[in-house]
N, CA, C and O of each residue as an XYZ file, in Angstrom:
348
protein
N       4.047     -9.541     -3.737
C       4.194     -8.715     -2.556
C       3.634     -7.323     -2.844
O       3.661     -6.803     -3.959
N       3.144     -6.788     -1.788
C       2.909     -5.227     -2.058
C       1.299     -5.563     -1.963
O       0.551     -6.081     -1.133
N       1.132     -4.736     -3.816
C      -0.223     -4.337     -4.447
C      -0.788     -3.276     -4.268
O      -1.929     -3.147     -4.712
N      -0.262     -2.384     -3.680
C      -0.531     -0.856     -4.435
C      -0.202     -0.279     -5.564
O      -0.700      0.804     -5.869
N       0.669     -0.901     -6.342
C       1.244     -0.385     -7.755
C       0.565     -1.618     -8.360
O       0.416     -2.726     -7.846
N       0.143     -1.129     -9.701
C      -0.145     -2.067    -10.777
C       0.932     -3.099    -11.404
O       1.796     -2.291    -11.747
N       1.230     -3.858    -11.624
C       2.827     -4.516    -12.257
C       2.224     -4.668    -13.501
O       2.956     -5.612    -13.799
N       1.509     -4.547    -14.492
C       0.642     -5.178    -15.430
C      -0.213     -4.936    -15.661
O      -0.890     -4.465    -14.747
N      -0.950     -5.083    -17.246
C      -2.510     -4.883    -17.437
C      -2.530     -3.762    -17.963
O      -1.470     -3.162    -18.135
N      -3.917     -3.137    -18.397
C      -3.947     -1.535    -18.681
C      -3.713     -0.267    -17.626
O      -3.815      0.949    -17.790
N      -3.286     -1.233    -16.252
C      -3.538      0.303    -15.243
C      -2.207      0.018    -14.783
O      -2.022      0.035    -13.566
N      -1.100     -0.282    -15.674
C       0.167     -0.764    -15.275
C       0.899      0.056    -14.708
O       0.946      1.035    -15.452
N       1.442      0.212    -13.907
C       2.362      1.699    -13.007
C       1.543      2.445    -12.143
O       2.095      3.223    -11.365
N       0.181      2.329    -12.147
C      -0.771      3.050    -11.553
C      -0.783      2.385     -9.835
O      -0.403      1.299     -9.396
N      -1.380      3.544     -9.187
C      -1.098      3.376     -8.015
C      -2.740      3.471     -7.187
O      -3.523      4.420     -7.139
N      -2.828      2.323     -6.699
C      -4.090      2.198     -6.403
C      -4.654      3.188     -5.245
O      -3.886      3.579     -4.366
N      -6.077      3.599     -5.270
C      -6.263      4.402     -4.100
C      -6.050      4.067     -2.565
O      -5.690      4.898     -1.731
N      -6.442      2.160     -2.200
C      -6.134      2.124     -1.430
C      -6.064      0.239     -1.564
O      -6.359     -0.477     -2.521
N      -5.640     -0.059     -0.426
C      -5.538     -1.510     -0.372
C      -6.860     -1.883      0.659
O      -7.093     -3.018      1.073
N      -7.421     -1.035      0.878
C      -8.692     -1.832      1.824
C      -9.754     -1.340      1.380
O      -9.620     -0.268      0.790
N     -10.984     -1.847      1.479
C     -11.607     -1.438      1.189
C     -13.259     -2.680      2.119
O     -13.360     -3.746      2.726
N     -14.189     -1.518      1.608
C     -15.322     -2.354      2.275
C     -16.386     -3.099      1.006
O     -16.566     -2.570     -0.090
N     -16.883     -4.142      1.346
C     -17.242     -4.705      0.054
C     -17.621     -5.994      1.247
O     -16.989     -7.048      1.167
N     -18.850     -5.787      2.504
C     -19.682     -6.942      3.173
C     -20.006     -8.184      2.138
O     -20.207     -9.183      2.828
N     -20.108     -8.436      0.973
C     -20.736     -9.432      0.155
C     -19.565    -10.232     -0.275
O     -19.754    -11.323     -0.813
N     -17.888     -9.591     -0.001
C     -17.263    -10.156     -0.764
C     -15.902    -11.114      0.094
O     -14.928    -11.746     -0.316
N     -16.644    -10.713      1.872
C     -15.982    -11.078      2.822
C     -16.698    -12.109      3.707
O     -17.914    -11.928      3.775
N     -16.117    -13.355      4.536
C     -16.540    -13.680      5.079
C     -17.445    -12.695      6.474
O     -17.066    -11.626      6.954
N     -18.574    -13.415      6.816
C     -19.466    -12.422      8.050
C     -18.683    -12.308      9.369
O     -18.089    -13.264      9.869
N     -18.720    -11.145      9.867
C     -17.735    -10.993     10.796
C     -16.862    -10.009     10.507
O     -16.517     -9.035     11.175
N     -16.507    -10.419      9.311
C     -14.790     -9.909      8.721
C     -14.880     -7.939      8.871
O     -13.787     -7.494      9.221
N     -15.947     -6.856      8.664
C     -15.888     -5.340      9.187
C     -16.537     -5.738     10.918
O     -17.225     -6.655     11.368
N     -15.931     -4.591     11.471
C     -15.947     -4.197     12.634
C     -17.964     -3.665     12.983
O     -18.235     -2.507     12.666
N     -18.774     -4.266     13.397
C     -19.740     -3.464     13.360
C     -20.176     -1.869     14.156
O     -21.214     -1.210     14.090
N     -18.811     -1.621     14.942
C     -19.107     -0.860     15.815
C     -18.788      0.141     14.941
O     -19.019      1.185     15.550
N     -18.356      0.411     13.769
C     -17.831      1.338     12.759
C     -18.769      1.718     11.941
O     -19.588      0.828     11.708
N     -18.960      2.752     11.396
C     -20.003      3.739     10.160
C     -19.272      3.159      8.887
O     -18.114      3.557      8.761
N     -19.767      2.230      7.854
C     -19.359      2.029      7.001
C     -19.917      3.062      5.323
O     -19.762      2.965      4.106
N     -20.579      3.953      6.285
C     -21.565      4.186      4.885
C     -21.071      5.951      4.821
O     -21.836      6.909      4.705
N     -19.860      5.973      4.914
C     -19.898      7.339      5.127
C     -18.870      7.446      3.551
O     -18.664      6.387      2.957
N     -18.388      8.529      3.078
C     -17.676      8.645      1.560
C     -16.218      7.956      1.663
O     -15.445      7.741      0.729
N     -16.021      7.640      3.145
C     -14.174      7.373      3.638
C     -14.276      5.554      3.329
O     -13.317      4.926      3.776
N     -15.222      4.841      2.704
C     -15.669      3.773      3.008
C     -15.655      3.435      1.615
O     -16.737      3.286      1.048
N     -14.165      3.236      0.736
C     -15.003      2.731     -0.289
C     -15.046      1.552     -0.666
O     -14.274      0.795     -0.076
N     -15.830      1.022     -1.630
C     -15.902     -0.417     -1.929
C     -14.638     -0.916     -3.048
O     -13.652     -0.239     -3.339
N     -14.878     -1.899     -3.423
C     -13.397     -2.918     -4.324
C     -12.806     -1.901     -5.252
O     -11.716     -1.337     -5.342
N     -14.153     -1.877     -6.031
C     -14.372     -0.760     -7.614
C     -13.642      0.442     -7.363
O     -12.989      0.927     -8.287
N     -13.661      1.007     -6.202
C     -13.307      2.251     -5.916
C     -12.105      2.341     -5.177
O     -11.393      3.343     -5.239
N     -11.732      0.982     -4.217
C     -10.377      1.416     -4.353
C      -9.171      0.610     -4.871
O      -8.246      0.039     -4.293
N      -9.525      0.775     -6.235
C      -8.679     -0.198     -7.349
C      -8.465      0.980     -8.083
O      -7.402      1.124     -8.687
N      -9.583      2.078     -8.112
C      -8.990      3.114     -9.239
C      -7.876      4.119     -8.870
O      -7.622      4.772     -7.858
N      -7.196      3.957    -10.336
C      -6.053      5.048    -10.401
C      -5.858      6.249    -10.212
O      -4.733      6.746    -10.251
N      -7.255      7.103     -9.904
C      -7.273      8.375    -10.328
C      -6.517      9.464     -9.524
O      -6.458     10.590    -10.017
N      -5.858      9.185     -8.172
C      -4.992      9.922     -7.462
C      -3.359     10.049     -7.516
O      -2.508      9.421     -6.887
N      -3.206     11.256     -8.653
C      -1.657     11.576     -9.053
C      -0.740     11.784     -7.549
O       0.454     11.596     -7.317
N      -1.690     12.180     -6.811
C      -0.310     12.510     -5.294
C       0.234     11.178     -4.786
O       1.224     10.971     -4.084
N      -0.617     10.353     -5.289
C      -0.184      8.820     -4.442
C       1.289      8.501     -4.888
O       1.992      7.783     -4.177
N       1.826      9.114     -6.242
C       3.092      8.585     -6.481
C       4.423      8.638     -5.310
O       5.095      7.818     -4.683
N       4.343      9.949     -5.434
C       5.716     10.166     -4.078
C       5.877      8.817     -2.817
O       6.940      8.425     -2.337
N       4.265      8.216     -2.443
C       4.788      7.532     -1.555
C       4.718      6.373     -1.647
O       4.775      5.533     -0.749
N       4.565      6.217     -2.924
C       5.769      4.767     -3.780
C       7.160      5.116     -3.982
O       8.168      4.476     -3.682
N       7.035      6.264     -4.554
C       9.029      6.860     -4.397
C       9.414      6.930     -3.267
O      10.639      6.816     -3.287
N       8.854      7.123     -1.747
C       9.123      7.182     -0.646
C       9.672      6.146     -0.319
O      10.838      5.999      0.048
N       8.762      5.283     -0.450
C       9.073      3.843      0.174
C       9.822      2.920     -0.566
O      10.041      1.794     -0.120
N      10.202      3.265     -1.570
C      11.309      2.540     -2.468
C      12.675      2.952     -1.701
O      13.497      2.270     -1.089
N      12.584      4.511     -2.011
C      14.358      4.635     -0.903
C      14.168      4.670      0.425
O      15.205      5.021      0.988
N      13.158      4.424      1.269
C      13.533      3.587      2.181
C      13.881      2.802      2.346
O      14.784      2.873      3.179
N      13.585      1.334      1.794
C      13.824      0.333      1.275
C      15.623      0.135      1.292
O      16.505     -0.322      2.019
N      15.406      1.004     -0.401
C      17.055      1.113     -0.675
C      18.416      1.470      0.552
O      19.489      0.933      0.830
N      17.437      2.999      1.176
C      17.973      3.745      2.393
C      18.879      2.390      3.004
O      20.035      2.067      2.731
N      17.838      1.702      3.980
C      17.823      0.620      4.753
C      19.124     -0.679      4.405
O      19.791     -1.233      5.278
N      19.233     -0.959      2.770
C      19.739     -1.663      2.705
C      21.233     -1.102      2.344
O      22.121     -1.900      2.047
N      21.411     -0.036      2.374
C      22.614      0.546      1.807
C      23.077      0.682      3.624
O      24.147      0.160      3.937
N      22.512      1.157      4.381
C      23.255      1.056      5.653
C      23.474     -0.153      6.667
O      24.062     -0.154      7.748
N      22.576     -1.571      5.733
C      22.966     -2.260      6.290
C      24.053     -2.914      5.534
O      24.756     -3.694      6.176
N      24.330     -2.724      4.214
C      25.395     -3.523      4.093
C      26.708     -2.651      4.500
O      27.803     -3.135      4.789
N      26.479     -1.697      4.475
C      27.850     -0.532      4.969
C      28.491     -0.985      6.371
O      29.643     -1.017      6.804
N      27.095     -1.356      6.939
C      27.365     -1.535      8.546
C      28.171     -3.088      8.638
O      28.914     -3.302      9.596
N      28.014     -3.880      7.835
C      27.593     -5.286      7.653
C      29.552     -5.680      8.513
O      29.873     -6.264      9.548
N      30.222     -5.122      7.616
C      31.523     -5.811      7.953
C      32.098     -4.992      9.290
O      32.897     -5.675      9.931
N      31.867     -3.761      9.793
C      31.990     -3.157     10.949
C      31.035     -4.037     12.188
O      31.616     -4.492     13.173
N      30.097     -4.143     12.074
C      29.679     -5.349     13.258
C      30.030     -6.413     13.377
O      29.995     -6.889     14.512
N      30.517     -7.233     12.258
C      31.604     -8.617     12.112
C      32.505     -8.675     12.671
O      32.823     -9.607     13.410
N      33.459     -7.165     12.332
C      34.768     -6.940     12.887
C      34.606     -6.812     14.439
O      35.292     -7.416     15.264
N      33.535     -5.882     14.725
C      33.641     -6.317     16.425
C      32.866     -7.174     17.089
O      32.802     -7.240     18.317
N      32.215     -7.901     16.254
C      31.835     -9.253     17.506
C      30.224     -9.021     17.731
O      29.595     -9.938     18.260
N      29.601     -7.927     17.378
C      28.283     -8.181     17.379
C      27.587     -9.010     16.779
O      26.369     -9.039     16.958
């Protein structure tokens, strides 16, 4: 699940630049939008967004972990108060 964090390997904990990326040779035809500028610097390919090199990306892996957590701590809090009344 996921795949923005590394679980393994040499880039283990590392947080990838992005999960999409453009790479026409490595997708079925069709698969980018042609009405879109693919060739501009916001466009990168596999190689580029697999690398680690962006330290700010951490926080919003810490973000989204206690959300996560957030989420499940108020649902089990809630869990026996909606039982008790019938929702």
């Amino acid at each position: 699940m996921g795949g923005l964090q590394y679980k393994d390997g040499p880039k283990q904990y590392g947080v990838r630049k992005s999960l999409f990326y453009y790479q026409p040779d490595q997708m079925p035809a069709g698969f980018y939008r042609s009405d879109l500028d693919w060739s501009s610097w916001t466009s990168w390919n596999k190689q580029h967004a697999e690398r680690v090199d962006r330290s700010y990306d951490y926080p919003h892996v810490v973000a989204a972990y206690w959300v996560c957590i957030g989420w499940h701590a108020i649902i089990r809090a809630w869990s026996p108060i909606i039982r008790g009344i019938g929702i």
